[in-house]
mmCIF file with all atom_site columns, C-alpha atoms in Angstrom:
data_model
loop_
_atom_site.group_PDB
_atom_site.id
_atom_site.type_symbol
_atom_site.label_atom_id
_atom_site.label_alt_id
_atom_site.label_comp_id
_atom_site.label_asym_id
_atom_site.label_entity_id
_atom_site.label_seq_id
_atom_site.pdbx_PDB_ins_code
_atom_site.Cartn_x
_atom_site.Cartn_y
_atom_site.Cartn_z
_atom_site.occupancy
_atom_site.B_iso_or_equiv
_atom_site.pdbx_formal_charge
_atom_site.auth_seq_id
_atom_site.auth_comp_id
_atom_site.auth_asym_id
_atom_site.auth_atom_id
_atom_site.pdbx_PDB_model_num
ATOM 1   C CA . LEU A 1 1   ? 44.911 51.857 -10.384 1.00 0.00 ? 210 LEU A CA 1
ATOM 2   C CA . ARG A 1 2   ? 47.180 49.128 -9.136  1.00 0.00 ? 211 ARG A CA 1
ATOM 3   C CA . GLU A 1 3   ? 48.274 45.995 -10.943 1.00 0.00 ? 212 GLU A CA 1
ATOM 4   C CA . THR A 1 4   ? 48.055 42.795 -8.955  1.00 0.00 ? 213 THR A CA 1
ATOM 5   C CA . ARG A 1 5   ? 49.845 39.604 -9.892  1.00 0.00 ? 214 ARG A CA 1
ATOM 6   C CA . GLY A 1 6   ? 49.600 36.057 -8.630  1.00 0.00 ? 215 GLY A CA 1
ATOM 7   C CA . LYS A 1 7   ? 51.830 33.792 -6.581  1.00 0.00 ? 216 LYS A CA 1
ATOM 8   C CA . GLY A 1 8   ? 55.476 34.841 -6.623  1.00 0.00 ? 217 GLY A CA 1
ATOM 9   C CA . GLY A 1 9   ? 54.663 38.003 -8.586  1.00 0.00 ? 218 GLY A CA 1
ATOM 10  C CA . ARG A 1 10  ? 53.995 35.949 -11.722 1.00 0.00 ? 219 ARG A CA 1
ATOM 11  C CA . PRO A 1 11  ? 51.077 36.649 -14.050 1.00 0.00 ? 220 PRO A CA 1
ATOM 12  C CA . PHE A 1 12  ? 47.937 34.586 -13.523 1.00 0.00 ? 221 PHE A CA 1
ATOM 13  C CA . GLU A 1 13  ? 47.470 31.497 -15.724 1.00 0.00 ? 222 GLU A CA 1
ATOM 14  C CA . GLY A 1 14  ? 44.366 32.126 -17.790 1.00 0.00 ? 223 GLY A CA 1
ATOM 15  C CA . PRO A 1 15  ? 42.404 34.218 -15.283 1.00 0.00 ? 224 PRO A CA 1
ATOM 16  C CA . CYS A 1 16  ? 38.744 33.981 -16.198 1.00 0.00 ? 225 CYS A CA 1
ATOM 17  C CA . ARG A 1 17  ? 36.654 35.273 -13.258 1.00 0.00 ? 226 ARG A CA 1
ATOM 18  C CA . ILE A 1 18  ? 36.998 37.067 -9.931  1.00 0.00 ? 227 ILE A CA 1
ATOM 19  C CA . ALA A 1 19  ? 34.942 37.294 -6.755  1.00 0.00 ? 228 ALA A CA 1
ATOM 20  C CA . VAL A 1 20  ? 35.190 39.339 -3.560  1.00 0.00 ? 229 VAL A CA 1
ATOM 21  C CA . ASP A 1 21  ? 34.124 38.215 -0.088  1.00 0.00 ? 230 ASP A CA 1
ATOM 22  C CA . ASP A 1 22  ? 32.594 40.348 2.666   1.00 0.00 ? 231 ASP A CA 1
ATOM 23  C CA . GLU A 1 23  ? 36.054 40.979 4.157   1.00 0.00 ? 232 GLU A CA 1
ATOM 24  C CA . GLY A 1 24  ? 37.374 42.406 0.883   1.00 0.00 ? 233 GLY A CA 1
ATOM 25  C CA . ASN A 1 25  ? 39.534 39.416 -0.090  1.00 0.00 ? 234 ASN A CA 1
ATOM 26  C CA . LEU A 1 26  ? 39.774 38.822 -3.830  1.00 0.00 ? 235 LEU A CA 1
ATOM 27  C CA . PHE A 1 27  ? 39.572 35.350 -5.356  1.00 0.00 ? 236 PHE A CA 1
ATOM 28  C CA . VAL A 1 28  ? 40.969 34.908 -8.871  1.00 0.00 ? 237 VAL A CA 1
ATOM 29  C CA . LEU A 1 29  ? 39.830 31.853 -10.798 1.00 0.00 ? 238 LEU A CA 1
ATOM 30  C CA . GLU A 1 30  ? 42.532 30.625 -13.182 1.00 0.00 ? 239 GLU A CA 1
ATOM 31  C CA . GLY A 1 31  ? 40.922 28.581 -15.934 1.00 0.00 ? 240 GLY A CA 1
ATOM 32  C CA . ARG A 1 32  ? 44.050 27.106 -17.516 1.00 0.00 ? 241 ARG A CA 1
ATOM 33  C CA . ALA A 1 33  ? 45.596 26.105 -14.192 1.00 0.00 ? 242 ALA A CA 1
ATOM 34  C CA . GLY A 1 34  ? 42.353 24.902 -12.552 1.00 0.00 ? 243 GLY A CA 1
ATOM 35  C CA . ARG A 1 35  ? 43.363 26.987 -9.570  1.00 0.00 ? 244 ARG A CA 1
ATOM 36  C CA . ILE A 1 36  ? 42.026 29.699 -7.247  1.00 0.00 ? 245 ILE A CA 1
ATOM 37  C CA . GLN A 1 37  ? 44.302 32.394 -5.848  1.00 0.00 ? 246 GLN A CA 1
ATOM 38  C CA . LYS A 1 38  ? 43.318 34.380 -2.779  1.00 0.00 ? 247 LYS A CA 1
ATOM 39  C CA . LEU A 1 39  ? 44.568 37.973 -2.461  1.00 0.00 ? 248 LEU A CA 1
ATOM 40  C CA . ASP A 1 40  ? 44.104 40.240 0.542   1.00 0.00 ? 249 ASP A CA 1
ATOM 41  C CA . THR A 1 41  ? 42.395 43.638 0.526   1.00 0.00 ? 250 THR A CA 1
ATOM 42  C CA . ARG A 1 42  ? 45.629 45.271 -0.656  1.00 0.00 ? 251 ARG A CA 1
ATOM 43  C CA . GLY A 1 43  ? 46.038 42.827 -3.544  1.00 0.00 ? 252 GLY A CA 1
ATOM 44  C CA . ARG A 1 44  ? 48.822 40.798 -1.924  1.00 0.00 ? 253 ARG A CA 1
ATOM 45  C CA . PHE A 1 45  ? 49.007 37.058 -2.509  1.00 0.00 ? 254 PHE A CA 1
ATOM 46  C CA . VAL A 1 46  ? 47.671 34.986 0.432   1.00 0.00 ? 255 VAL A CA 1
ATOM 47  C CA . LYS A 1 47  ? 47.428 31.447 -0.912  1.00 0.00 ? 256 LYS A CA 1
ATOM 48  C CA . ALA A 1 48  ? 46.565 29.321 -3.943  1.00 0.00 ? 257 ALA A CA 1
ATOM 49  C CA . TRP A 1 49  ? 44.834 25.974 -4.256  1.00 0.00 ? 258 TRP A CA 1
ATOM 50  C CA . GLY A 1 50  ? 43.470 23.603 -6.855  1.00 0.00 ? 259 GLY A CA 1
ATOM 51  C CA . LYS A 1 51  ? 44.811 21.795 -9.878  1.00 0.00 ? 260 LYS A CA 1
ATOM 52  C CA . ARG A 1 52  ? 43.522 20.564 -13.226 1.00 0.00 ? 261 ARG A CA 1
ATOM 53  C CA . GLY A 1 53  ? 41.539 17.359 -13.090 1.00 0.00 ? 262 GLY A CA 1
ATOM 54  C CA . ILE A 1 54  ? 38.120 15.794 -12.520 1.00 0.00 ? 263 ILE A CA 1
ATOM 55  C CA . SER A 1 55  ? 38.631 14.237 -9.069  1.00 0.00 ? 264 SER A CA 1
ATOM 56  C CA . HIS A 1 56  ? 37.384 15.690 -5.773  1.00 0.00 ? 265 HIS A CA 1
ATOM 57  C CA . GLY A 1 57  ? 38.521 19.285 -5.412  1.00 0.00 ? 266 GLY A CA 1
ATOM 58  C CA . GLU A 1 58  ? 40.049 19.426 -8.886  1.00 0.00 ? 267 GLU A CA 1
ATOM 59  C CA . LEU A 1 59  ? 38.895 21.775 -11.651 1.00 0.00 ? 268 LEU A CA 1
ATOM 60  C CA . LEU A 1 60  ? 38.968 21.280 -15.399 1.00 0.00 ? 269 LEU A CA 1
ATOM 61  C CA . ASP A 1 61  ? 38.121 24.446 -17.327 1.00 0.00 ? 270 ASP A CA 1
ATOM 62  C CA . PRO A 1 62  ? 36.331 26.279 -14.503 1.00 0.00 ? 271 PRO A CA 1
ATOM 63  C CA . SER A 1 63  ? 34.249 29.196 -15.720 1.00 0.00 ? 272 SER A CA 1
ATOM 64  C CA . GLY A 1 64  ? 32.490 30.835 -12.769 1.00 0.00 ? 273 GLY A CA 1
ATOM 65  C CA . ILE A 1 65  ? 33.137 31.784 -9.147  1.00 0.00 ? 274 ILE A CA 1
ATOM 66  C CA . SER A 1 66  ? 30.918 33.307 -6.485  1.00 0.00 ? 275 SER A CA 1
ATOM 67  C CA . VAL A 1 67  ? 31.064 33.824 -2.728  1.00 0.00 ? 276 VAL A CA 1
ATOM 68  C CA . GLY A 1 68  ? 27.821 32.893 -0.982  1.00 0.00 ? 277 GLY A CA 1
ATOM 69  C CA . GLN A 1 69  ? 26.443 34.684 2.044   1.00 0.00 ? 278 GLN A CA 1
ATOM 70  C CA . ASP A 1 70  ? 27.334 31.513 3.931   1.00 0.00 ? 279 ASP A CA 1
ATOM 71  C CA . GLY A 1 71  ? 30.993 32.421 3.279   1.00 0.00 ? 280 GLY A CA 1
ATOM 72  C CA . PHE A 1 72  ? 31.800 29.491 0.991   1.00 0.00 ? 281 PHE A CA 1
ATOM 73  C CA . LEU A 1 73  ? 33.240 29.722 -2.521  1.00 0.00 ? 282 LEU A CA 1
ATOM 74  C CA . TYR A 1 74  ? 31.222 28.134 -5.323  1.00 0.00 ? 283 TYR A CA 1
ATOM 75  C CA . ILE A 1 75  ? 32.967 27.276 -8.593  1.00 0.00 ? 284 ILE A CA 1
ATOM 76  C CA . SER A 1 76  ? 31.226 26.199 -11.787 1.00 0.00 ? 285 SER A CA 1
ATOM 77  C CA . ASN A 1 77  ? 33.314 23.694 -13.681 1.00 0.00 ? 286 ASN A CA 1
ATOM 78  C CA . THR A 1 78  ? 32.822 23.346 -17.413 1.00 0.00 ? 287 THR A CA 1
ATOM 79  C CA . PHE A 1 79  ? 34.053 19.870 -18.268 1.00 0.00 ? 288 PHE A CA 1
ATOM 80  C CA . PRO A 1 80  ? 32.419 17.929 -16.711 1.00 0.00 ? 289 PRO A CA 1
ATOM 81  C CA . PHE A 1 81  ? 29.692 20.303 -15.530 1.00 0.00 ? 290 PHE A CA 1
ATOM 82  C CA . LYS A 1 82  ? 29.726 20.349 -11.769 1.00 0.00 ? 291 LYS A CA 1
ATOM 83  C CA . VAL A 1 83  ? 29.647 22.822 -8.922  1.00 0.00 ? 292 VAL A CA 1
ATOM 84  C CA . VAL A 1 84  ? 32.560 22.657 -6.499  1.00 0.00 ? 293 VAL A CA 1
ATOM 85  C CA . LYS A 1 85  ? 32.330 24.130 -2.990  1.00 0.00 ? 294 LYS A CA 1
ATOM 86  C CA . PHE A 1 86  ? 35.413 25.336 -1.053  1.00 0.00 ? 295 PHE A CA 1
ATOM 87  C CA . THR A 1 87  ? 36.007 27.220 2.163   1.00 0.00 ? 296 THR A CA 1
ATOM 88  C CA . ARG A 1 88  ? 37.615 30.649 1.758   1.00 0.00 ? 297 ARG A CA 1
ATOM 89  C CA . GLU A 1 89  ? 40.839 29.042 3.002   1.00 0.00 ? 298 GLU A CA 1
ATOM 90  C CA . GLY A 1 90  ? 40.844 26.526 0.142   1.00 0.00 ? 299 GLY A CA 1
ATOM 91  C CA . ASP A 1 91  ? 39.513 23.422 1.848   1.00 0.00 ? 300 ASP A CA 1
ATOM 92  C CA . TYR A 1 92  ? 37.399 21.227 -0.439  1.00 0.00 ? 301 TYR A CA 1
ATOM 93  C CA . VAL A 1 93  ? 33.867 20.749 0.941   1.00 0.00 ? 302 VAL A CA 1
ATOM 94  C CA . THR A 1 94  ? 31.804 18.961 -1.726  1.00 0.00 ? 303 THR A CA 1
ATOM 95  C CA . ALA A 1 95  ? 30.779 18.895 -5.382  1.00 0.00 ? 304 ALA A CA 1
ATOM 96  C CA . TRP A 1 96  ? 27.582 18.121 -7.251  1.00 0.00 ? 305 TRP A CA 1
ATOM 97  C CA . GLY A 1 97  ? 26.335 17.881 -10.815 1.00 0.00 ? 306 GLY A CA 1
ATOM 98  C CA . GLU A 1 98  ? 27.679 15.657 -13.556 1.00 0.00 ? 307 GLU A CA 1
ATOM 99  C CA . THR A 1 99  ? 30.814 13.768 -12.654 1.00 0.00 ? 308 THR A CA 1
ATOM 100 C CA . LYS A 1 100 ? 31.536 12.085 -15.994 1.00 0.00 ? 309 LYS A CA 1
ATOM 101 C CA . ALA A 1 101 ? 33.813 13.708 -18.543 1.00 0.00 ? 310 ALA A CA 1
ATOM 102 C CA . GLU A 1 102 ? 31.188 13.079 -21.268 1.00 0.00 ? 311 GLU A CA 1
ATOM 103 C CA . SER A 1 103 ? 28.893 15.838 -20.011 1.00 0.00 ? 312 SER A CA 1
ATOM 104 C CA . PRO A 1 104 ? 30.441 19.226 -20.835 1.00 0.00 ? 313 PRO A CA 1
ATOM 105 C CA . ALA A 1 105 ? 28.839 22.590 -20.322 1.00 0.00 ? 314 ALA A CA 1
ATOM 106 C CA . MET A 1 106 ? 29.898 25.051 -22.980 1.00 0.00 ? 315 MET A CA 1
ATOM 107 C CA . ASN A 1 107 ? 29.944 28.121 -20.739 1.00 0.00 ? 316 ASN A CA 1
ATOM 108 C CA . SER A 1 108 ? 28.589 27.811 -17.244 1.00 0.00 ? 317 SER A CA 1
ATOM 109 C CA . GLU A 1 109 ? 28.176 30.905 -15.104 1.00 0.00 ? 318 GLU A CA 1
ATOM 110 C CA . LEU A 1 110 ? 26.905 31.186 -11.578 1.00 0.00 ? 319 LEU A CA 1
ATOM 111 C CA . ALA A 1 111 ? 25.515 33.501 -8.930  1.00 0.00 ? 320 ALA A CA 1
ATOM 112 C CA . VAL A 1 112 ? 24.391 32.942 -5.349  1.00 0.00 ? 321 VAL A CA 1
ATOM 113 C CA . SER A 1 113 ? 21.222 34.715 -4.260  1.00 0.00 ? 322 SER A CA 1
ATOM 114 C CA . PRO A 1 114 ? 20.742 36.304 -0.829  1.00 0.00 ? 323 PRO A CA 1
ATOM 115 C CA . LYS A 1 115 ? 18.163 33.607 -0.026  1.00 0.00 ? 324 LYS A CA 1
ATOM 116 C CA . GLY A 1 116 ? 20.713 30.876 -0.529  1.00 0.00 ? 325 GLY A CA 1
ATOM 117 C CA . VAL A 1 117 ? 19.646 29.695 -3.963  1.00 0.00 ? 326 VAL A CA 1
ATOM 118 C CA . PHE A 1 118 ? 22.499 28.872 -6.261  1.00 0.00 ? 327 PHE A CA 1
ATOM 119 C CA . LEU A 1 119 ? 21.894 29.723 -9.912  1.00 0.00 ? 328 LEU A CA 1
ATOM 120 C CA . THR A 1 120 ? 23.850 28.478 -12.908 1.00 0.00 ? 329 THR A CA 1
ATOM 121 C CA . PHE A 1 121 ? 23.631 29.112 -16.611 1.00 0.00 ? 330 PHE A CA 1
ATOM 122 C CA . ASN A 1 122 ? 24.586 26.014 -18.532 1.00 0.00 ? 331 ASN A CA 1
ATOM 123 C CA . MET A 1 123 ? 24.389 27.074 -22.181 1.00 0.00 ? 332 MET A CA 1
ATOM 124 C CA . ASP A 1 124 ? 20.835 28.466 -22.387 1.00 0.00 ? 333 ASP A CA 1
ATOM 125 C CA . VAL A 1 125 ? 19.327 26.693 -19.372 1.00 0.00 ? 334 VAL A CA 1
ATOM 126 C CA . LEU A 1 126 ? 18.934 28.438 -16.019 1.00 0.00 ? 335 LEU A CA 1
ATOM 127 C CA . GLU A 1 127 ? 19.176 25.984 -13.137 1.00 0.00 ? 336 GLU A CA 1
ATOM 128 C CA . ALA A 1 128 ? 18.614 26.482 -9.413  1.00 0.00 ? 337 ALA A CA 1
ATOM 129 C CA . TRP A 1 129 ? 20.227 24.525 -6.600  1.00 0.00 ? 338 TRP A CA 1
ATOM 130 C CA . THR A 1 130 ? 20.204 24.749 -2.828  1.00 0.00 ? 339 THR A CA 1
ATOM 131 C CA . LEU A 1 131 ? 23.556 25.486 -1.213  1.00 0.00 ? 340 LEU A CA 1
ATOM 132 C CA . ALA A 1 132 ? 23.578 21.829 -0.142  1.00 0.00 ? 341 ALA A CA 1
ATOM 133 C CA . GLY A 1 133 ? 23.592 20.762 -3.796  1.00 0.00 ? 342 GLY A CA 1
ATOM 134 C CA . GLU A 1 134 ? 19.926 19.795 -4.168  1.00 0.00 ? 343 GLU A CA 1
ATOM 135 C CA . HIS A 1 135 ? 18.626 20.552 -7.681  1.00 0.00 ? 344 HIS A CA 1
ATOM 136 C CA . THR A 1 136 ? 15.370 22.491 -7.399  1.00 0.00 ? 345 THR A CA 1
ATOM 137 C CA . TYR A 1 137 ? 14.418 23.514 -10.953 1.00 0.00 ? 346 TYR A CA 1
ATOM 138 C CA . ALA A 1 138 ? 15.631 24.212 -14.472 1.00 0.00 ? 347 ALA A CA 1
ATOM 139 C CA . PHE A 1 139 ? 14.129 26.042 -17.388 1.00 0.00 ? 348 PHE A CA 1
ATOM 140 C CA . SER A 1 140 ? 15.274 26.811 -20.897 1.00 0.00 ? 349 SER A CA 1
ATOM 141 C CA . LEU A 1 141 ? 15.489 30.372 -22.144 1.00 0.00 ? 350 LEU A CA 1
ATOM 142 C CA . ARG A 1 142 ? 14.935 29.283 -25.740 1.00 0.00 ? 351 ARG A CA 1
ATOM 143 C CA . PRO A 1 143 ? 11.674 28.280 -27.354 1.00 0.00 ? 352 PRO A CA 1
ATOM 144 C CA . PRO A 1 144 ? 11.599 24.788 -28.860 1.00 0.00 ? 353 PRO A CA 1
ATOM 145 C CA . PRO A 1 145 ? 12.930 24.824 -32.422 1.00 0.00 ? 354 PRO A CA 1
ATOM 146 C CA . PRO A 1 146 ? 10.475 24.359 -35.287 1.00 0.00 ? 355 PRO A CA 1
ATOM 147 C CA . PRO A 1 147 ? 10.761 21.115 -37.255 1.00 0.00 ? 356 PRO A CA 1
ATOM 148 C CA . VAL A 1 148 ? 13.153 22.429 -39.936 1.00 0.00 ? 357 VAL A CA 1
ATOM 149 C CA . LEU A 1 149 ? 16.718 21.575 -40.852 1.00 0.00 ? 358 LEU A CA 1
ATOM 150 C CA . ALA A 1 150 ? 18.299 24.888 -39.817 1.00 0.00 ? 359 ALA A CA 1
ATOM 151 C CA . PRO A 1 151 ? 17.462 26.485 -36.464 1.00 0.00 ? 360 PRO A CA 1
ATOM 152 C CA . PRO A 1 152 ? 16.053 30.015 -36.654 1.00 0.00 ? 361 PRO A CA 1
ATOM 153 C CA . PRO A 1 153 ? 18.002 32.939 -35.198 1.00 0.00 ? 362 PRO A CA 1
ATOM 154 C CA . ALA A 1 154 ? 17.358 33.680 -31.553 1.00 0.00 ? 363 ALA A CA 1
ATOM 155 C CA . PRO A 1 155 ? 14.298 35.883 -31.048 1.00 0.00 ? 364 PRO A CA 1
ATOM 156 C CA . PRO A 1 156 ? 14.844 39.301 -29.429 1.00 0.00 ? 365 PRO A CA 1
ATOM 157 C CA . GLY A 1 157 ? 15.405 39.042 -25.698 1.00 0.00 ? 366 GLY A CA 1
ATOM 158 C CA . VAL A 1 158 ? 16.683 35.467 -25.780 1.00 0.00 ? 367 VAL A CA 1
ATOM 159 C CA . PRO A 1 159 ? 20.348 35.251 -24.709 1.00 0.00 ? 368 PRO A CA 1
ATOM 160 C CA . THR A 1 160 ? 22.669 33.246 -26.900 1.00 0.00 ? 369 THR A CA 1
ATOM 161 C CA . THR A 1 161 ? 26.001 33.394 -25.089 1.00 0.00 ? 370 THR A CA 1
ATOM 162 C CA . ILE A 1 162 ? 25.937 34.093 -21.370 1.00 0.00 ? 371 ILE A CA 1
ATOM 163 C CA . VAL A 1 163 ? 29.413 35.290 -20.381 1.00 0.00 ? 372 VAL A CA 1
ATOM 164 C CA . GLY A 1 164 ? 28.591 36.741 -16.969 1.00 0.00 ? 373 GLY A CA 1
ATOM 165 C CA . LEU A 1 165 ? 25.990 36.229 -14.281 1.00 0.00 ? 374 LEU A CA 1
ATOM 166 C CA . THR A 1 166 ? 25.424 38.063 -11.014 1.00 0.00 ? 375 THR A CA 1
ATOM 167 C CA . TRP A 1 167 ? 22.718 38.490 -8.425  1.00 0.00 ? 376 TRP A CA 1
ATOM 168 C CA . GLY A 1 168 ? 21.324 41.915 -7.588  1.00 0.00 ? 377 GLY A CA 1
ATOM 169 C CA . ARG A 1 169 ? 18.760 42.981 -5.053  1.00 0.00 ? 378 ARG A CA 1
ATOM 170 C CA . PRO A 1 170 ? 15.819 42.728 -4.930  1.00 0.00 ? 379 PRO A CA 1
ATOM 171 C CA . ASN A 1 171 ? 15.412 39.410 -6.772  1.00 0.00 ? 380 ASN A CA 1
ATOM 172 C CA . ASN A 1 172 ? 17.241 40.521 -9.914  1.00 0.00 ? 381 ASN A CA 1
ATOM 173 C CA . LEU A 1 173 ? 19.464 38.166 -11.858 1.00 0.00 ? 382 LEU A CA 1
ATOM 174 C CA . PHE A 1 174 ? 21.673 39.980 -14.365 1.00 0.00 ? 383 PHE A CA 1
ATOM 175 C CA . ALA A 1 175 ? 23.111 38.083 -17.321 1.00 0.00 ? 384 ALA A CA 1
ATOM 176 C CA . LEU A 1 176 ? 25.724 39.433 -19.716 1.00 0.00 ? 385 LEU A CA 1
ATOM 177 C CA . ASP A 1 177 ? 24.848 38.239 -23.223 1.00 0.00 ? 386 ASP A CA 1
ATOM 178 C CA . GLY A 1 178 ? 28.181 38.399 -25.048 1.00 0.00 ? 387 GLY A CA 1
ATOM 179 C CA . ALA A 1 179 ? 26.889 37.488 -28.498 1.00 0.00 ? 388 ALA A CA 1
ATOM 180 C CA . ASN A 1 180 ? 24.280 40.263 -28.502 1.00 0.00 ? 389 ASN A CA 1
ATOM 181 C CA . CYS A 1 181 ? 26.391 42.804 -26.525 1.00 0.00 ? 390 CYS A CA 1
ATOM 182 C CA . ARG A 1 182 ? 23.775 43.490 -23.860 1.00 0.00 ? 391 ARG A CA 1
ATOM 183 C CA . VAL A 1 183 ? 22.841 42.957 -20.240 1.00 0.00 ? 392 VAL A CA 1
ATOM 184 C CA . LEU A 1 184 ? 19.600 41.134 -19.488 1.00 0.00 ? 393 LEU A CA 1
ATOM 185 C CA . ARG A 1 185 ? 17.688 41.413 -16.223 1.00 0.00 ? 394 ARG A CA 1
ATOM 186 C CA . PHE A 1 186 ? 15.507 38.564 -14.999 1.00 0.00 ? 395 PHE A CA 1
ATOM 187 C CA . ARG A 1 187 ? 13.117 38.954 -12.077 1.00 0.00 ? 396 ARG A CA 1
ATOM 188 C CA . ILE A 1 188 ? 13.366 35.752 -10.061 1.00 0.00 ? 397 ILE A CA 1
ATOM 189 C CA . ASN A 1 189 ? 10.762 35.109 -7.371  1.00 0.00 ? 398 ASN A CA 1
ATOM 190 C CA . LEU A 1 190 ? 12.249 32.723 -4.840  1.00 0.00 ? 399 LEU A CA 1
#
């Protein structure tokens, strides 16, 4: 076990997610700072980029990070909900999704499939995008509520708080349901 710290040996600022690329580099997503730190295979600091904000290349409450097979980093931003694409060296490439601050996502997670489909969980909706940012489909994991004043509790098997999302082979999407303390597996046919 080895402890790794961020730039200048300081602790990370609100680390919320990590990802590893095919070369073994580690990317730490710092939610409070709106920043990504790259560490080498030995855990040594390489570089940091990003800052808090809603302009191009800026992150405000980011909540998910994944490295695609195309080698790019994909970040899900919570407020406003958008996906931000960077090179592994920190160069901003593009962003898509909502760009207005009035459209928050409570807890967005993401995973990139081997076939190049980008998947996000925005609350209880699973959405699919191409790696170019083209929205392909979305579906809700909750049944429509009955016409009553108070919503019923979630039925068994329906996630309520997705706190982690990852892609597994073959065609398995794993979701960590924090509220129900369980892992859910979805078979996704792409």
